[in-house]
Short mmCIF file of C-alpha atoms and ligand atoms in Angstrom, two decimals:
data_model
loop_
_atom_site.label_atom_id
_atom_site.label_comp_id
_atom_site.label_asym_id
_atom_site.label_seq_id
_atom_site.Cartn_x
_atom_site.Cartn_y
_atom_site.Cartn_z
CA MET Y 15 7.77 -5.10 -23.34
CA ASP Y 16 9.23 -7.90 -21.21
CA CYS Y 17 6.81 -9.37 -18.69
CA ASP Y 18 8.90 -12.23 -17.32
CA PRO Y 19 6.75 -13.80 -14.57
CA GLN Y 20 9.87 -14.46 -12.48
CA GLN Y 21 10.96 -10.83 -12.55
CA ARG Y 22 7.50 -9.32 -12.25
CA SER Y 23 7.63 -5.78 -10.84
CA LEU Y 24 11.43 -5.90 -10.53
CA LEU Y 25 11.32 -4.91 -14.20
CA PHE Y 26 9.71 -1.62 -13.19
CA ARG Y 27 12.99 -0.57 -11.55
CA GLY Y 28 14.28 0.66 -14.91
CA ARG Y 29 11.25 2.73 -15.84
CA ALA Y 30 11.13 6.50 -15.83
CA ALA Y 31 7.37 7.22 -15.69
CA LYS Y 32 6.09 8.76 -12.45
CA ARG Y 33 3.66 5.90 -11.80
CA TYR Y 34 6.64 3.56 -11.09
CA TRP Y 35 7.95 5.71 -8.20
CA TRP Y 36 7.61 2.89 -5.66
CA HIS Y 37 9.97 0.71 -7.70
CA THR Y 38 12.62 3.31 -8.50
CA GLY Y 39 15.14 5.72 -7.02
CA PRO Y 40 17.34 5.50 -3.93
CA GLY Y 41 15.99 3.07 -1.36
CA ALA Y 42 13.72 1.31 -3.85
CA PRO Y 43 12.71 -2.21 -2.78
CA ALA Y 44 14.66 -5.10 -4.28
CA PHE Y 45 11.78 -7.54 -3.85
CA ILE Y 46 8.41 -8.26 -5.47
CA PRO Y 47 5.64 -7.01 -3.16
CA PRO Y 48 3.03 -9.59 -2.07
CA VAL Y 49 0.30 -7.88 -4.14
CA TYR Y 50 2.22 -9.07 -7.20
CA SER Y 51 4.06 -12.15 -5.92
CA CYS Y 52 0.78 -13.81 -4.94
CA LEU Y 53 -0.51 -13.68 -8.52
CA SER Y 54 -0.41 -16.65 -10.87
CA ASP Y 55 1.82 -16.25 -13.94
CA ASP Y 56 -1.26 -15.59 -16.08
CA GLU Y 57 -2.52 -12.96 -13.66
CA TRP Y 58 0.86 -11.23 -13.56
CA ASN Y 59 1.11 -11.33 -17.37
CA LEU Y 60 -2.28 -9.62 -17.53
CA ILE Y 61 -1.19 -6.89 -15.09
CA ALA Y 62 2.03 -6.40 -17.10
CA ALA Y 63 -0.04 -6.07 -20.31
CA TRP Y 64 -2.38 -3.65 -18.50
CA PHE Y 65 0.59 -1.44 -17.55
CA GLU Y 66 1.79 -1.54 -21.15
CA GLU Y 67 -1.61 -0.58 -22.56
CA THR Y 68 -2.34 2.17 -20.02
CA GLU Y 69 1.16 3.55 -20.58
CA ARG Y 70 0.47 3.71 -24.32
CA LEU Y 71 -2.90 5.39 -23.78
CA ASN Y 72 -1.61 7.73 -21.07
CA LEU Y 73 -4.04 6.35 -18.49
CA ALA Y 74 -1.85 6.37 -15.38
CA GLY Y 75 -3.91 7.28 -12.30
CA GLU Y 76 -3.99 4.15 -10.20
CA CYS Y 77 -3.37 3.82 -6.47
CA GLN Y 78 -0.08 2.27 -5.55
CA VAL Y 79 1.67 -0.62 -3.80
CA PRO Y 80 1.43 0.80 -0.23
CA LEU Y 81 -2.35 1.13 -0.31
CA MET Y 82 -2.95 -2.09 -2.25
CA SER Y 83 -0.83 -3.85 0.38
CA VAL Y 84 -2.97 -2.45 3.23
CA MET Y 85 -6.05 -3.60 1.35
CA GLN Y 86 -4.62 -7.04 0.64
CA GLY Y 87 -3.91 -7.51 4.35
CA LEU Y 88 -7.47 -6.59 5.29
CA ILE Y 89 -9.17 -8.46 2.47
CA MET Y 90 -7.20 -11.71 2.38
CA GLY Y 91 -6.40 -11.74 6.10
CA SER Y 92 -10.09 -11.67 7.00
CA GLN Y 93 -11.84 -13.10 3.93
CA VAL Y 94 -13.56 -9.80 3.21
CA ARG Y 95 -15.97 -10.69 0.43
CA SER Y 96 -18.37 -7.81 -0.21
CA ILE Y 97 -16.41 -4.79 -1.38
CA VAL Y 98 -17.64 -1.51 -2.84
CA GLN Y 99 -15.20 0.68 -4.73
CA ALA Y 100 -15.92 4.31 -5.66
CA GLY Y 101 -13.69 5.15 -8.63
CA HIS Y 102 -12.09 2.47 -10.79
CA TYR Y 103 -10.56 4.60 -13.58
CA ALA Y 104 -8.55 2.22 -15.83
CA GLY Y 105 -9.02 -0.82 -13.58
CA TYR Y 106 -5.79 -1.39 -11.63
CA SER Y 107 -7.29 -1.77 -8.15
CA THR Y 108 -10.29 -3.57 -9.68
CA LEU Y 109 -8.08 -6.24 -11.23
CA LEU Y 110 -5.90 -6.73 -8.16
CA VAL Y 111 -8.86 -6.90 -5.75
CA GLY Y 112 -10.69 -9.13 -8.25
CA PHE Y 113 -7.74 -11.54 -8.25
CA MET Y 114 -7.76 -11.60 -4.41
CA LEU Y 115 -11.47 -12.37 -4.37
CA ARG Y 116 -11.13 -15.10 -6.99
CA ARG Y 117 -8.27 -16.65 -5.02
CA MET Y 118 -10.58 -16.83 -1.99
CA GLY Y 119 -13.45 -18.19 -4.11
CA PHE Y 120 -15.97 -15.38 -3.53
CA ARG Y 121 -18.14 -14.72 -6.57
CA ARG Y 122 -20.18 -11.46 -6.84
CA SER Y 123 -17.89 -9.76 -4.37
CA LEU Y 124 -16.66 -6.47 -5.90
CA PHE Y 125 -19.16 -3.76 -6.83
CA THR Y 126 -17.28 -0.90 -8.45
CA VAL Y 127 -18.67 2.47 -9.48
CA ASP Y 128 -17.31 5.19 -11.74
CA ILE Y 129 -19.04 8.22 -13.21
CA ASP Y 130 -17.00 8.08 -16.41
CA ARG Y 131 -18.23 5.95 -19.33
CA MET Y 132 -14.78 5.48 -20.84
CA SER Y 133 -13.37 4.27 -17.50
CA CYS Y 134 -16.24 1.81 -17.17
CA ASP Y 135 -15.81 0.44 -20.70
CA PHE Y 136 -12.04 0.22 -20.40
CA THR Y 137 -12.17 -1.49 -17.00
CA ALA Y 138 -14.93 -3.84 -18.18
CA SER Y 139 -12.77 -4.98 -21.10
CA TRP Y 140 -9.90 -5.85 -18.74
CA VAL Y 141 -12.19 -7.54 -16.22
CA LYS Y 142 -13.45 -9.74 -19.05
CA ARG Y 143 -9.93 -10.43 -20.30
CA ALA Y 144 -8.90 -11.37 -16.74
CA GLY Y 145 -11.79 -13.83 -16.45
CA LEU Y 146 -13.25 -11.90 -13.51
CA LEU Y 147 -16.80 -11.35 -14.79
CA GLU Y 148 -18.27 -13.62 -12.11
CA TYR Y 149 -16.51 -11.64 -9.37
CA VAL Y 150 -16.84 -8.00 -10.38
CA HIS Y 151 -19.83 -5.76 -11.16
CA ILE Y 152 -19.16 -2.44 -12.89
CA GLU Y 153 -21.66 0.40 -12.47
CA GLN Y 154 -21.54 3.75 -14.28
CA ARG Y 155 -22.98 6.25 -11.82
CA ASP Y 156 -22.08 9.01 -9.39
CA SER Y 157 -20.61 7.24 -6.35
CA ALA Y 158 -22.87 9.27 -4.03
CA ASP Y 159 -26.06 8.22 -5.83
CA PRO Y 160 -28.50 7.12 -3.08
CA SER Y 161 -29.65 4.10 -5.10
CA LEU Y 162 -26.20 2.49 -5.01
CA PRO Y 163 -26.05 0.89 -1.54
CA GLY Y 164 -29.26 -1.04 -2.27
CA LEU Y 165 -27.89 -2.25 -5.61
CA ALA Y 166 -24.60 -3.28 -4.05
CA GLU Y 167 -26.35 -5.16 -1.24
CA GLN Y 168 -28.53 -6.94 -3.77
CA TYR Y 169 -25.44 -7.96 -5.75
CA PHE Y 170 -23.61 -9.33 -2.68
CA GLY Y 171 -26.62 -10.67 -0.81
CA GLU Y 172 -25.34 -8.83 2.29
CA PRO Y 173 -24.23 -5.32 3.32
CA PRO Y 174 -20.71 -4.33 2.26
CA ARG Y 175 -17.84 -5.33 4.53
CA LEU Y 176 -15.45 -2.85 2.95
CA VAL Y 177 -16.01 0.42 1.10
CA PHE Y 178 -13.02 1.85 -0.74
CA ILE Y 179 -13.34 5.48 -1.81
CA ASP Y 180 -10.95 6.68 -4.52
CA SER Y 181 -13.05 8.93 -6.73
CA ALA Y 182 -13.31 12.72 -7.16
CA HIS Y 183 -11.09 13.69 -4.20
CA THR Y 184 -13.16 16.83 -3.64
CA TYR Y 185 -14.34 17.88 -0.19
CA GLY Y 186 -18.02 17.86 -1.21
CA GLN Y 187 -18.04 14.48 -2.95
CA THR Y 188 -16.10 12.83 -0.11
CA ARG Y 189 -18.60 14.18 2.45
CA ARG Y 190 -21.49 12.80 0.37
CA GLU Y 191 -19.78 9.42 -0.02
CA LEU Y 192 -19.09 9.15 3.72
CA GLU Y 193 -22.69 10.05 4.58
CA LEU Y 194 -24.05 7.55 2.06
CA TRP Y 195 -21.80 4.54 2.53
CA PHE Y 196 -20.67 4.41 6.16
CA PRO Y 197 -24.18 3.76 7.57
CA ARG Y 198 -24.62 0.96 5.02
CA LEU Y 199 -21.50 -0.98 6.07
CA CYS Y 200 -22.06 -4.12 8.10
CA PRO Y 201 -21.10 -3.82 11.80
CA GLY Y 202 -17.33 -4.10 12.06
CA GLY Y 203 -16.95 -3.18 8.38
CA PHE Y 204 -14.17 -0.97 7.05
CA LEU Y 205 -14.14 2.24 5.09
CA ILE Y 206 -10.97 3.36 3.35
CA CYS Y 207 -10.42 6.73 1.68
CA HIS Y 208 -7.38 7.18 -0.49
CA ASP Y 209 -5.75 10.62 -0.82
CA SER Y 210 -6.44 11.78 2.73
CA SER Y 211 -3.10 13.57 3.19
CA ALA Y 212 -2.49 17.33 3.25
CA PHE Y 213 -0.47 16.86 0.04
CA ALA Y 214 -3.50 15.32 -1.70
CA ALA Y 215 -5.76 18.24 -0.75
CA THR Y 216 -4.41 19.89 -3.89
CA PHE Y 217 -6.32 17.26 -5.92
CA ASP Y 218 -9.59 19.00 -4.96
CA SER Y 219 -10.61 20.77 -8.16
CA THR Y 220 -13.11 22.88 -6.19
CA GLY Y 221 -10.37 24.17 -3.88
CA GLN Y 222 -12.39 23.30 -0.76
CA GLY Y 223 -9.84 21.26 1.11
CA GLY Y 224 -10.22 17.79 -0.43
CA VAL Y 225 -10.45 14.43 1.30
CA VAL Y 226 -8.41 15.54 4.31
CA ARG Y 227 -10.93 18.24 5.26
CA ALA Y 228 -13.88 15.90 4.66
CA VAL Y 229 -12.51 13.07 6.81
CA THR Y 230 -11.29 15.42 9.55
CA GLU Y 231 -14.73 17.00 9.92
CA TRP Y 232 -16.49 13.64 9.64
CA LYS Y 233 -14.24 12.09 12.29
CA ALA Y 234 -14.99 14.95 14.72
CA GLU Y 235 -18.72 14.43 14.15
CA HIS Y 236 -18.43 10.65 14.82
CA PRO Y 237 -16.37 10.23 18.00
CA GLU Y 238 -17.78 6.71 18.42
CA VAL Y 239 -16.00 5.51 15.26
CA GLN Y 240 -12.44 4.20 15.39
CA CYS Y 241 -10.48 6.03 12.73
CA MET Y 242 -6.91 6.30 11.63
CA ALA Y 243 -5.37 8.70 9.16
CA ILE Y 244 -2.17 7.17 7.85
CA SER Y 245 0.20 9.79 6.54
CA GLY Y 246 3.30 9.42 4.44
CA PRO Y 247 6.13 11.58 3.19
CA THR Y 248 5.56 15.30 2.85
CA THR Y 249 6.88 15.54 -0.69
CA PHE Y 250 6.54 13.27 -3.70
CA PRO Y 251 7.99 10.70 -4.02
CA GLY Y 252 9.96 11.00 -0.79
CA ARG Y 253 10.93 8.02 1.34
CA ASP Y 254 11.28 10.09 4.52
CA ALA Y 255 8.33 8.40 6.23
CA VAL Y 256 7.43 4.90 7.38
CA TYR Y 257 4.31 4.74 5.18
CA GLU Y 258 5.55 5.46 1.66
CA ASP Y 259 2.50 6.86 -0.17
CA VAL Y 260 2.50 10.67 -0.16
CA CYS Y 261 -1.27 10.60 -0.78
CA GLY Y 262 -2.08 9.00 2.57
CA THR Y 263 -4.96 6.75 3.59
CA PHE Y 264 -7.89 7.14 5.98
CA LEU Y 265 -9.28 4.03 7.65
CA ALA Y 266 -12.48 3.82 9.71
CA GLN Y 267 -14.17 0.81 11.28
CA LYS Y 268 -17.89 0.73 11.92
CA PRO Y 269 -18.69 -0.07 15.54
CA GLY Y 270 -20.87 -3.01 16.36
CA PRO Y 271 -20.73 -6.66 17.28
CA ALA Y 272 -18.14 -8.64 15.42
CA ARG Y 273 -19.49 -11.07 12.84
CA GLY Y 274 -20.51 -14.29 14.53
CA SER Y 275 -20.51 -12.87 18.07
CA PRO Y 276 -23.64 -13.38 20.20
C1 SAM C 330 -7.95 7.98 -8.90
S1 SAM C 330 -9.06 7.29 -10.06
C2 SAM C 330 -9.39 5.70 -9.37
C3 SAM C 330 -8.21 4.76 -9.40
C4 SAM C 330 -8.51 3.35 -9.06
N1 SAM C 330 -9.09 3.20 -7.74
C5 SAM C 330 -7.25 2.51 -9.13
O1 SAM C 330 -6.47 2.55 -8.17
O2 SAM C 330 -7.02 1.83 -10.13
C6 SAM C 330 -10.53 8.21 -9.77
C7 SAM C 330 -11.75 7.80 -10.58
O3 SAM C 330 -12.90 8.36 -9.91
C8 SAM C 330 -13.86 8.69 -10.88
N2 SAM C 330 -14.80 9.68 -10.34
C9 SAM C 330 -14.62 11.02 -10.20
N3 SAM C 330 -15.71 11.59 -9.70
C10 SAM C 330 -16.61 10.59 -9.50
C11 SAM C 330 -17.94 10.55 -9.00
N4 SAM C 330 -18.57 11.66 -8.60
N5 SAM C 330 -18.57 9.37 -8.94
C12 SAM C 330 -17.94 8.23 -9.34
N6 SAM C 330 -16.69 8.21 -9.83
C13 SAM C 330 -16.03 9.37 -9.90
C14 SAM C 330 -13.05 9.20 -12.07
O4 SAM C 330 -13.84 9.09 -13.25
C15 SAM C 330 -11.81 8.31 -12.03
O5 SAM C 330 -11.96 7.24 -12.91
#
């Protein structure tokens, strides 16, 4: 597979698999998005090899360019250096966030949790190959395990500044994750939930309404928290909306004094 560093994701334009939807079809971008253009050639070559390997092993399940771009803006625009992730699967978001954190020079800055042993082993092998061992900690555990916030804080040496939830997508697990992690954010810290759209409610294997129900209820119970549910197209992979990810994103900011304020 060609992984020409100059072409980068432009090569994805010719690919048929569903995971390349952002790069294909009518209205597809003719540019390399900043999440990829900011990588070094070696980093891009690793991501290209990761796509090749996960394609071969049928491990597509990663979040996509729109959400990674929101995260890149928050993380690199504000030097966010203590990040918890719930759900790493095959490692896509782990590698991209790890590269951002390495670019900013923040060691011990991504604490990522997944319940699945295979996902942890697979992601760990790519984190090692990417040279990110000093930046990323991988934990095999349920992301709502009450011992986790303490472990994450110990790893960072401070409370998390960003918690990114992209795990089971069930109503119950999302409620538990929100209850566990939001209080442990530092004041002004961000919480992001992927798959918060009505479309993504179908990902809830328990049939209880998914992330959208969990965040809607949680938001109503916490009127003091600034929240935003970003929605996208109504059908996959439609481009009939400003935000292009049909799965949507929920963003909440913990109230409190800004870092460094009196
Ligand atoms: C959508 S994938 C994560 C994708 C990843 N964030 C990315 O963009 O590359 C969801 C992951 O959540 C994990 N997961 C599901 N239930 C979980 C739980 N209760 N605790 C922790 N991880 C869980 C799954 O094993 C799977 O690997």
